[in-house]
Short mmCIF file of C-alpha atoms in Angstrom, two decimals:
data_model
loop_
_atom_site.label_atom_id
_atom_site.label_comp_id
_atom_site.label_asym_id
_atom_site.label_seq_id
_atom_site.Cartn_x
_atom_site.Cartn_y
_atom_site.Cartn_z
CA UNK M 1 0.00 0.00 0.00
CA UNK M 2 0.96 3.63 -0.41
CA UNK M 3 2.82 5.80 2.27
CA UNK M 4 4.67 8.83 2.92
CA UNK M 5 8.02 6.63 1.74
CA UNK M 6 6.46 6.40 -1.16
CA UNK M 7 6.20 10.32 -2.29
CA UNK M 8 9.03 9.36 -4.82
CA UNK M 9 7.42 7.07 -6.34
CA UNK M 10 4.29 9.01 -7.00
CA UNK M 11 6.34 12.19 -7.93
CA UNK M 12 7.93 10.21 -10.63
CA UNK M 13 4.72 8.69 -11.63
CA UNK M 14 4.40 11.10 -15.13
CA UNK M 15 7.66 9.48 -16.41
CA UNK M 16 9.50 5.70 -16.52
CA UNK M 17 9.73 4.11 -13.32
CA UNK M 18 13.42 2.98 -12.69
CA UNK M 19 13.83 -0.40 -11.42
CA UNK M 20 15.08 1.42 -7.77
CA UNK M 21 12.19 3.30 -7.63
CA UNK M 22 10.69 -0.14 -8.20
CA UNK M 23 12.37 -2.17 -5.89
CA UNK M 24 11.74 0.29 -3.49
CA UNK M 25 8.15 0.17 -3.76
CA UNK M 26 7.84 -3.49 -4.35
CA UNK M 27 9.97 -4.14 -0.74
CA UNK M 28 7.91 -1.97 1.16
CA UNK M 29 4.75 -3.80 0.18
CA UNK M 30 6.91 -6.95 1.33
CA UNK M 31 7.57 -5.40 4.23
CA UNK M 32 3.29 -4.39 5.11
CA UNK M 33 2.49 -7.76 4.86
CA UNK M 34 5.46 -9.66 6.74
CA UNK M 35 3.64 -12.93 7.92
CA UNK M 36 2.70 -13.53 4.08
CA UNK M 37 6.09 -12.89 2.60
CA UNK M 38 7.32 -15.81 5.37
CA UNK M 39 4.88 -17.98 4.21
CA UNK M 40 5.28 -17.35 0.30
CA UNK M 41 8.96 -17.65 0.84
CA UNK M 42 8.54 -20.85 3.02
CA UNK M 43 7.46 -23.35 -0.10
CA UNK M 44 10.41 -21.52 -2.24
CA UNK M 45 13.26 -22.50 0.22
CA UNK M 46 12.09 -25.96 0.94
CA UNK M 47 12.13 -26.54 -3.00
CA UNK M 48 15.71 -24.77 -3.57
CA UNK M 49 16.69 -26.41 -0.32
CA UNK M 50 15.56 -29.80 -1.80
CA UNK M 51 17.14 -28.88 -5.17
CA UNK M 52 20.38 -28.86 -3.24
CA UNK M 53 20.66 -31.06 -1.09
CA UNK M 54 19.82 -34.15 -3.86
CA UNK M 55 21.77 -33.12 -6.39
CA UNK M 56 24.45 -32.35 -4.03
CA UNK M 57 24.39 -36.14 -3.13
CA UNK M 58 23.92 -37.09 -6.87
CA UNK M 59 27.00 -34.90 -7.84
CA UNK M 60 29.15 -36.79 -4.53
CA UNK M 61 27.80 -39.90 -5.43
CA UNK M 62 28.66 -39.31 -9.34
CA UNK M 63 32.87 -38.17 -8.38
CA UNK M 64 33.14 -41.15 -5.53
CA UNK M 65 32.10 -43.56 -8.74
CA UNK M 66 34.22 -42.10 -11.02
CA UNK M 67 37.33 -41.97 -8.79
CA UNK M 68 36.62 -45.54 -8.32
CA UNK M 69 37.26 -46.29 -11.86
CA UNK M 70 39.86 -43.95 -12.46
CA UNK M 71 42.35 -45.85 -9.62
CA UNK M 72 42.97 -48.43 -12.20
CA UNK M 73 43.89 -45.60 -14.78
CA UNK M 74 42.63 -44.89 -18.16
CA UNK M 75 44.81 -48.18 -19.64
CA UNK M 76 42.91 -50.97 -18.75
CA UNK M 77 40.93 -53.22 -21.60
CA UNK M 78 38.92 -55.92 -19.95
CA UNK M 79 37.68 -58.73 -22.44
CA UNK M 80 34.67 -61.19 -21.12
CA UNK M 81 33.61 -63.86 -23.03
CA UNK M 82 29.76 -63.64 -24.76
CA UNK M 83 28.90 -60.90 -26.51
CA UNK M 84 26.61 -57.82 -25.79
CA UNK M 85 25.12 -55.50 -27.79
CA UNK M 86 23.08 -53.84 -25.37
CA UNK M 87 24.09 -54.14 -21.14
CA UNK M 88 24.55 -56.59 -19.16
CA UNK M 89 27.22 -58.81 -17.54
CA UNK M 90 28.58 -60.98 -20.50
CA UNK M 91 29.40 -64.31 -20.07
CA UNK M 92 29.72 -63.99 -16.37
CA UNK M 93 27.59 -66.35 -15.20
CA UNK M 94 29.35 -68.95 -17.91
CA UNK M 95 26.99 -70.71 -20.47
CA UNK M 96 29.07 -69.33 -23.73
CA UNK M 97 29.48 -71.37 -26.95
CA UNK M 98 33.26 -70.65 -27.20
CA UNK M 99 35.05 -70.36 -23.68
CA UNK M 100 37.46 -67.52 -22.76
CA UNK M 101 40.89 -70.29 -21.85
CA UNK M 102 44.49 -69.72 -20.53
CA UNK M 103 45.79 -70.12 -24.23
CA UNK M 104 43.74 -67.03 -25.13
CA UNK M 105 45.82 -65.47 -22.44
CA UNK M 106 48.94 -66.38 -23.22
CA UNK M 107 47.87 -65.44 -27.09
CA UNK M 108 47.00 -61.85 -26.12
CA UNK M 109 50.27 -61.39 -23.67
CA UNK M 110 52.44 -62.05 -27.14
CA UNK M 111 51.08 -58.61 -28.22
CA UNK M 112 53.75 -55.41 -28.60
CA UNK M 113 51.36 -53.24 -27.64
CA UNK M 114 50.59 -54.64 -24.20
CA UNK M 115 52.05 -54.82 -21.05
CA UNK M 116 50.54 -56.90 -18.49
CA UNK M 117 47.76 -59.78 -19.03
CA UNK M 118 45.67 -61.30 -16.68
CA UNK M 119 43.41 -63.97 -16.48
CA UNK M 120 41.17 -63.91 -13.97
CA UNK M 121 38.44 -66.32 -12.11
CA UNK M 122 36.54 -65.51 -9.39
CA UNK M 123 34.47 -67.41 -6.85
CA UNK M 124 32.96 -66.94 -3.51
CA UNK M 125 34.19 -69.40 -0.59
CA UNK M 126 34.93 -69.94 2.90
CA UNK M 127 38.46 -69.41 4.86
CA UNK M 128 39.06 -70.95 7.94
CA UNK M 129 41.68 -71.49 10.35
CA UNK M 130 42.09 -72.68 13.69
CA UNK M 131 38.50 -72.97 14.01
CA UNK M 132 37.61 -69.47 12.23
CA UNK M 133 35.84 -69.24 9.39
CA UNK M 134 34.90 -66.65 7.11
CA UNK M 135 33.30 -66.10 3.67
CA UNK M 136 34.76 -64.37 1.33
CA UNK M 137 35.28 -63.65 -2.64
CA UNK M 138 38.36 -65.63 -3.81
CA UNK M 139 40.39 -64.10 -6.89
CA UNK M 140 42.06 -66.48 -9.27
CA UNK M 141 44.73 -65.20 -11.10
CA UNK M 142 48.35 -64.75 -11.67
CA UNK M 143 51.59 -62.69 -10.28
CA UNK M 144 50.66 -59.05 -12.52
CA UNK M 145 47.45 -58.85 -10.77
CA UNK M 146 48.72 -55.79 -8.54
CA UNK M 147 50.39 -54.00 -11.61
CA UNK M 148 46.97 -54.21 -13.68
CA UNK M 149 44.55 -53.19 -10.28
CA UNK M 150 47.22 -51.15 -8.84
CA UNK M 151 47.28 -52.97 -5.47
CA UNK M 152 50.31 -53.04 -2.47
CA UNK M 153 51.69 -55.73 -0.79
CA UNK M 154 51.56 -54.94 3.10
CA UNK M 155 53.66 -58.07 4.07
CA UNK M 156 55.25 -61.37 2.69
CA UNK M 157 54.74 -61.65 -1.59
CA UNK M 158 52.72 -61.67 -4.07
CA UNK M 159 51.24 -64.78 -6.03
CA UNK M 160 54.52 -66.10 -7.42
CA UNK M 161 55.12 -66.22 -11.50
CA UNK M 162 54.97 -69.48 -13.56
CA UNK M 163 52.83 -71.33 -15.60
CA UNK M 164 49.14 -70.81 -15.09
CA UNK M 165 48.35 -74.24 -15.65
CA UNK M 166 49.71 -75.44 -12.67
CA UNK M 167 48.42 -74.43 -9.47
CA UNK M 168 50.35 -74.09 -6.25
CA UNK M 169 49.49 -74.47 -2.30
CA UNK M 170 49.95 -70.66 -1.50
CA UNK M 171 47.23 -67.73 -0.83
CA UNK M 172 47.57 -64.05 -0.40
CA UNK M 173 45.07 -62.23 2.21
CA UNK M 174 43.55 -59.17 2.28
CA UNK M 175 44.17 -57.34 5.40
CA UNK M 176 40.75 -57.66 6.64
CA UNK M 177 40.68 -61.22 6.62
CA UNK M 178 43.92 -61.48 7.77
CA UNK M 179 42.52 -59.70 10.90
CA UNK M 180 39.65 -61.73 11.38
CA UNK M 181 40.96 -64.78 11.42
CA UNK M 182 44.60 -63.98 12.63
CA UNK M 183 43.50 -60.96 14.87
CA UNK M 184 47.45 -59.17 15.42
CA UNK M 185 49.43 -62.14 15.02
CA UNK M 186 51.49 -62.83 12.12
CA UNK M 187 50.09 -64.67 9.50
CA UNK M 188 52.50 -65.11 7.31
CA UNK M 189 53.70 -68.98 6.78
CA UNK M 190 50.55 -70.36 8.56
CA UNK M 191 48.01 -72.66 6.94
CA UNK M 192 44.69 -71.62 6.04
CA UNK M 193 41.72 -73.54 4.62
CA UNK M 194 40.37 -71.99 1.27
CA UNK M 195 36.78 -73.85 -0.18
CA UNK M 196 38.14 -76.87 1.41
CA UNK M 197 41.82 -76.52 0.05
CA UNK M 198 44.85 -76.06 2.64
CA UNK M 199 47.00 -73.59 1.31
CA UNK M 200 50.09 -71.42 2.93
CA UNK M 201 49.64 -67.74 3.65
CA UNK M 202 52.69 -66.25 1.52
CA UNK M 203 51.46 -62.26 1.19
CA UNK M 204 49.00 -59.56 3.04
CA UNK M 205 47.67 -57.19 1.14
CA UNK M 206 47.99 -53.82 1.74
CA UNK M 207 44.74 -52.25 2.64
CA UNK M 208 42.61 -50.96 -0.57
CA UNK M 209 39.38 -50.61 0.52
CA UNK M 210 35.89 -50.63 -0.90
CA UNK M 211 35.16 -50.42 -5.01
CA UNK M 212 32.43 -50.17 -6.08
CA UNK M 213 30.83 -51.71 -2.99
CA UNK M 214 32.84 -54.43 -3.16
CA UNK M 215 35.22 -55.03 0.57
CA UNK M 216 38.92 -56.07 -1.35
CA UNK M 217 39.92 -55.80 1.66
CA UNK M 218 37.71 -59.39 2.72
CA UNK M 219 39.44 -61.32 0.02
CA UNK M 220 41.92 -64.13 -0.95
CA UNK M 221 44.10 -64.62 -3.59
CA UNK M 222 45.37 -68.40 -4.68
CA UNK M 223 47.04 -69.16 -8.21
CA UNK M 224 44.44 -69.38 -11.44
CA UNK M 225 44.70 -73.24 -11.22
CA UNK M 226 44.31 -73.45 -7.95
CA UNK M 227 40.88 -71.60 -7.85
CA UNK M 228 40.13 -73.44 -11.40
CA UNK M 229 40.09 -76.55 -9.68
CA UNK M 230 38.44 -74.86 -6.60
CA UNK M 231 35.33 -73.85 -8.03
CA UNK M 232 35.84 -76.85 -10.88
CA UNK M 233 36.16 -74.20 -13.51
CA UNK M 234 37.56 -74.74 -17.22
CA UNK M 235 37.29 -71.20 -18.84
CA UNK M 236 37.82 -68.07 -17.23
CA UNK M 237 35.91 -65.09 -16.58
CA UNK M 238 38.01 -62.26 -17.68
CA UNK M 239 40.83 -61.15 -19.14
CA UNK M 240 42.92 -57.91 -18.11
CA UNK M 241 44.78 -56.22 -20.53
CA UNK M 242 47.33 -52.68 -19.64
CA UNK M 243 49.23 -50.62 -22.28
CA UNK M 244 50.99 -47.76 -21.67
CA UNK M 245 49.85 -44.85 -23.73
CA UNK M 246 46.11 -43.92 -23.97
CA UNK M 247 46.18 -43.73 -27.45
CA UNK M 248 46.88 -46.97 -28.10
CA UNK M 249 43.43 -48.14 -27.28
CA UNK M 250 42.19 -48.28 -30.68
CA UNK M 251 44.59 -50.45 -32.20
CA UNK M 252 45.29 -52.69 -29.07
CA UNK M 253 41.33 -53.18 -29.60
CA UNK M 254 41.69 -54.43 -32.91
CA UNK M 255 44.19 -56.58 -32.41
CA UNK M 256 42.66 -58.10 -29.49
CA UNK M 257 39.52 -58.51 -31.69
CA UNK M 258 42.03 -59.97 -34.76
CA UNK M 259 43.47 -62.69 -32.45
CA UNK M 260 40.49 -63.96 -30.62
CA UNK M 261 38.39 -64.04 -33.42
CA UNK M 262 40.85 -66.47 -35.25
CA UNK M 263 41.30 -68.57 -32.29
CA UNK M 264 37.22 -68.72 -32.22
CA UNK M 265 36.58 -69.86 -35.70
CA UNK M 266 35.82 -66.61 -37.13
CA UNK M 267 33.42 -65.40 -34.14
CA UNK M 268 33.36 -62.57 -32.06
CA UNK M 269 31.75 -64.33 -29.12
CA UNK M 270 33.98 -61.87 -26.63
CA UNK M 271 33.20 -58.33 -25.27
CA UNK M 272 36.58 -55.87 -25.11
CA UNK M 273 35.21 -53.06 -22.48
CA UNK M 274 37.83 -50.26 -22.56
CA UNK M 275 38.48 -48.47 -19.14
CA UNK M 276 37.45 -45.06 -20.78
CA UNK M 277 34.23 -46.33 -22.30
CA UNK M 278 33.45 -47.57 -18.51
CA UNK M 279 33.99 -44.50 -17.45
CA UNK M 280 32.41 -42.24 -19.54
CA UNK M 281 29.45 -44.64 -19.47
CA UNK M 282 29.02 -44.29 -15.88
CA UNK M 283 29.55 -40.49 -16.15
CA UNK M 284 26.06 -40.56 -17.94
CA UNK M 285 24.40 -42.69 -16.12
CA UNK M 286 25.52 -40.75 -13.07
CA UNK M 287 24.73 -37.87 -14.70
CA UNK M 288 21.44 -39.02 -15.25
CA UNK M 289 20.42 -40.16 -11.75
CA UNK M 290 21.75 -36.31 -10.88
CA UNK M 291 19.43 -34.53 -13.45
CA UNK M 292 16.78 -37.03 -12.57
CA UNK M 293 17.17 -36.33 -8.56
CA UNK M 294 17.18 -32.77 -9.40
CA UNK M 295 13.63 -32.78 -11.19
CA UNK M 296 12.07 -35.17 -8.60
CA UNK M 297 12.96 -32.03 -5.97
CA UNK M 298 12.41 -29.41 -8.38
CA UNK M 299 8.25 -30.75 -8.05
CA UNK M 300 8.31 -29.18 -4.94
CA UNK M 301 9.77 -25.80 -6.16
CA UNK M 302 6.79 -25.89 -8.27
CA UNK M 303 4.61 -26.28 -5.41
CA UNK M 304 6.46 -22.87 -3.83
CA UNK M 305 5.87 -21.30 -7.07
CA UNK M 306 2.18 -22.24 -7.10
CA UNK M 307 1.47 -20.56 -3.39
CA UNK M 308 3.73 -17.31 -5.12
CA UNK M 309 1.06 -17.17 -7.61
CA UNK M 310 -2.04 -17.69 -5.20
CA UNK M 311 -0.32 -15.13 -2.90
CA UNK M 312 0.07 -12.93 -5.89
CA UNK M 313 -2.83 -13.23 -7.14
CA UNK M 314 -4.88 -12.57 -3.74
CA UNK M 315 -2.42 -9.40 -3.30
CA UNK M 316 -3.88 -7.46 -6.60
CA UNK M 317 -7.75 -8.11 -5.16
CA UNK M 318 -6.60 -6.08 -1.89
CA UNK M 319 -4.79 -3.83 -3.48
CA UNK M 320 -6.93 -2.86 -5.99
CA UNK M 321 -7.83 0.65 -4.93
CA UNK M 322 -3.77 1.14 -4.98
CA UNK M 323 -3.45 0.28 -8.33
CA UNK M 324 -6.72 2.57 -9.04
CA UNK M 325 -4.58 5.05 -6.91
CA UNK M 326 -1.34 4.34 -9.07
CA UNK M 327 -3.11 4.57 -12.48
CA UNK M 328 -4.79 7.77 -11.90
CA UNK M 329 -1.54 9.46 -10.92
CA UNK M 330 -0.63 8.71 -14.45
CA UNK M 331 1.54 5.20 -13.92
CA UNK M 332 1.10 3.09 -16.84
CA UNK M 333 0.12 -1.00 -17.13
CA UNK M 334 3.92 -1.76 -18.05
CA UNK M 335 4.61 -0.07 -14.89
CA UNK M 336 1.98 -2.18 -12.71
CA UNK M 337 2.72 -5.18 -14.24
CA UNK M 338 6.56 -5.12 -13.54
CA UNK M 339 5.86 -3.78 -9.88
CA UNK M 340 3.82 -7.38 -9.29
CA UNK M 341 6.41 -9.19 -11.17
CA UNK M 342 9.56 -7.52 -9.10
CA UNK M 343 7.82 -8.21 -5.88
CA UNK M 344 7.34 -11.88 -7.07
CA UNK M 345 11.12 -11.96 -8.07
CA UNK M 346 11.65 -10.25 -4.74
CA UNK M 347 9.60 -13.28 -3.09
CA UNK M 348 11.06 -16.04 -4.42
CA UNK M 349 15.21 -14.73 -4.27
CA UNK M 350 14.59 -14.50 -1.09
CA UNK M 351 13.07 -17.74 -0.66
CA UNK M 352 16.05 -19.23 -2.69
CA UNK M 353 18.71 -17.18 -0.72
CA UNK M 354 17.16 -19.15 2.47
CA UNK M 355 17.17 -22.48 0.60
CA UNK M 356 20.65 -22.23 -0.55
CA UNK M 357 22.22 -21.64 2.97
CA UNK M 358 19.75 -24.08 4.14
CA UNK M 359 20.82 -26.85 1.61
CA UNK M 360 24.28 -26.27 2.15
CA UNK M 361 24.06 -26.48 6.07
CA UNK M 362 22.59 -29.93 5.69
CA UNK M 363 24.93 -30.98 3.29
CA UNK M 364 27.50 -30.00 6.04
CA UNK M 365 25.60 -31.58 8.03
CA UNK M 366 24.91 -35.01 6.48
CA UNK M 367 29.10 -35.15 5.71
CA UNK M 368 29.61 -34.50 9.41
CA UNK M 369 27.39 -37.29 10.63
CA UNK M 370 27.48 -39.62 7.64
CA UNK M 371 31.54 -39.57 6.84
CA UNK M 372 31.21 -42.22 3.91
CA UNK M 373 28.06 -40.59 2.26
CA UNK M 374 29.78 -38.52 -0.74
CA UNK M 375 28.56 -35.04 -0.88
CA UNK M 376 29.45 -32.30 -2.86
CA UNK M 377 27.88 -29.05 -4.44
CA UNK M 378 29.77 -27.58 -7.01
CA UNK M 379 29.42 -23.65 -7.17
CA UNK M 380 27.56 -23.77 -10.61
CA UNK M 381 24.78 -25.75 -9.17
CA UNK M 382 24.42 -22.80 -6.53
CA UNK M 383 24.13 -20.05 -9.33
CA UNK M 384 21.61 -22.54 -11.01
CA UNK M 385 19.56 -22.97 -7.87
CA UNK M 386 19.10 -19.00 -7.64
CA UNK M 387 18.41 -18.23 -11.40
CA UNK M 388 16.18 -21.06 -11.01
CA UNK M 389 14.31 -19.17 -8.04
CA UNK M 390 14.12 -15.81 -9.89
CA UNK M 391 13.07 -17.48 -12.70
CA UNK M 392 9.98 -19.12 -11.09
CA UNK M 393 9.06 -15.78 -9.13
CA UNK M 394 8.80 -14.50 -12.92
CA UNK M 395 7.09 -17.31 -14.01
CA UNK M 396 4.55 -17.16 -11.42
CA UNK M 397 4.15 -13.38 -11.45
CA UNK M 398 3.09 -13.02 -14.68
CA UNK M 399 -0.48 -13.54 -14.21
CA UNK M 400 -0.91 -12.07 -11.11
CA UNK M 401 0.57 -9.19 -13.12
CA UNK M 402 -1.65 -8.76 -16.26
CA UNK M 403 -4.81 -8.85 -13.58
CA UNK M 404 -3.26 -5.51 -11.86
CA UNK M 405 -2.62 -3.95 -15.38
CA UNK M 406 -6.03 -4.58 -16.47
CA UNK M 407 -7.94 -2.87 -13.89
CA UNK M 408 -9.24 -0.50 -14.97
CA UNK M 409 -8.74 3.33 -13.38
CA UNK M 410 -11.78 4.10 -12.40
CA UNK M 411 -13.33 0.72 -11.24
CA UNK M 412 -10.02 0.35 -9.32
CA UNK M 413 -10.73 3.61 -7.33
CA UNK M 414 -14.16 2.59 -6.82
CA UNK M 415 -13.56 -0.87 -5.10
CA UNK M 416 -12.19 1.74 -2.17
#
């Protein structure tokens, strides 16, 4: 409503309203009414706040996957036998027409081009010793294994080098394990019991920690024959290529494809899965469960911007002797219609000002009480969050706006 403060704007009435003259104006009508600013603002911040807050855990969620993958480096080709042409785990669960075997191995390790291979099996099993016993995944495989996945030894050695035909009686622990069954003594040169096989403890792990939701930490690690005949196995799951130069990839690909398909009669019953085409593939999906996140919260911005419009829109029936009042004094519709719209603006900046520190305070405070929950909000998503809130004040102005234009002078006065 007018007042005394408001002598400018009325003196200026005859000519173009600035946009101080407007703000102005628009803040002291805030001000008149404060327990229906709160309340307009209220739905606004719990939307931006919402906003936030999910995409803040999407965008945590999307680095902590990516710098999962990226440990192993960007020169890693993993081949699995079966082919996809869609998604899916090829060949994992076995059941292929033309098996992935140690020959195919050693066919690959002959390339120039790379410089570690790996065959790997994996099974799940128990450990046990002096009456412990503990289930864990069991990894297959040969001595490169820690040069392809970039693992330490903590204590003892590593898997020792030979053929990969013929097993051996030795195991390597992860240091979890190791603790559970060995607590703080030394494990090293005892006997443990892996899926019913006695093998010596040779190696401990350094620690590693979770990928991907998987504990490496909780495993064991016995020769590729060993675990063949384990889990009574005659093809293995995977292969593990590394190269040194990214730009290799292409043509260690196709050479990877050129030998395998000749040793499979012409087929290409394998999938090659590059380390960069994991990558960026679960960049977008991450990406997606962000955007996606973002919209499920952003419904209840649109809730905030539907009570800015009621608000609005109940504002220009009180006020319409005001706007009589305005329009006589010679203030034109452009005018009235941007002094709704600035005071919706007005409504809903603040509202997002109040969700942004709110968002980012529980943020702070889901990393303080949740440590392994990955949370971050990158600055751009803050800038977003506002020009999203000014935006929807705008949006949800606009009728409110046209009403108070199209009243007309004389009616207005009248409804006084």
């Amino acid at each position: 409503m007018l007042n005394d403060n408001d002598s400018s704007f009325r003196y200026s009435a005859q000519r173009e309203v600035s946009m101080r003259e407007l703000l102005k104006f628009s803040g002291g009508a805030l001000r008149a009414y404060p327990l229906r600013t709160a309340l307009s603002t209220l739905g606004v911040s719990i939307g931006i706040m919402a906003v936030i807050l999910l995409t803040s855990i999407g965008e945590g969620t999307r680095r902590h996957v990516l710098d999962e993958f990226m440990q192993f480096g960007t020169t890693v080709i993993a081949i699995n036998p079966g082919k996809t042409e869609t998604s899916g785990f090829p060949g994992i669960l076995g059941g292929t027409t033309q098996k992935l075997t140690i020959e195919d191995a050693e066919a690959l390790a002959r390339l120039p081009r790379a410089d570690y291979v790996v065959p790997l099996v994996i099974g799940n099993g128990s450990v046990e010793y002096a009456g412990r016993s503990r289930s864990v995944f069991i990894y297959g495989t040969t001595s490169d294994m820690p040069e392809v996945m970039k693992f330490e030894v903590g204590r003892g050695q590593y898997l020792p080098p030979g053929d990969p035909r013929r097993g051996s009686s030795v195991a390597v622990l992860g240091p979890k394990l190791k603790h559970e069954l060995f607590g703080d003594t030394n494990a090293l040169g005892r006997f443990v019991r892996i899926a019913g096989t006695r093998l010596r403890v040779i190696g401990i792990m350094e620690p590693k920690g979770r990928i991907l939701g998987f504990d490496i930490d909780d495993s064991a690690y016995v020769p590729l024959a060993t675990a063949m005949q384990m889990f009574n196995l005659d093809e293995l799951m995977e292969i593990d290529i590394t190269y040194s130069q990214e730009h290799m990839t292409d043509a260690l690909v196709e050479s990877i494809k050129r030998i395998l398909t000749a040793r499979h009669g012409d087929r290409e019953d394998f999938t090659i899965t590059t380390q960069t085409a994991m990558i960026e593939t679960a960049d977008q999906v991450m990406n997606v469960l962000t955007i996606g996140a973002g919209a499920i919260a952003a419904v209840s911005l649109i809730v905030g911007a539907i009570g800015i419009l009621t608000m609005m829109w109940i504002s220009v029936g009180e006020r319409t002797s005001e706007i009589g009042l305005l329009r006589a004094l010679g203030v034109k519709n452009r005018a009235i219609q941007r002094i709704f719209l600035v005071e919706a603006a007005m409504l809903t900046s603040l509202g997002g000002l109040i969700g942004m520190i709110g968002g980012l305070s529980l943020a702070a405070l889901l990393r303080a009480m949740i440590p392994g929950l990955p949370v971050h909000t990158p600055p751009v998503y803050l800038a977003a969050a506002m020009a999203m809130s000014i935006v929807t004040g705008l949006l949800s102005g606009i009728a409110p706006a046209q009403r108070a234009a199209a009243l007309e002078p004389v009616d207005a006065l009248r409804a006084e």
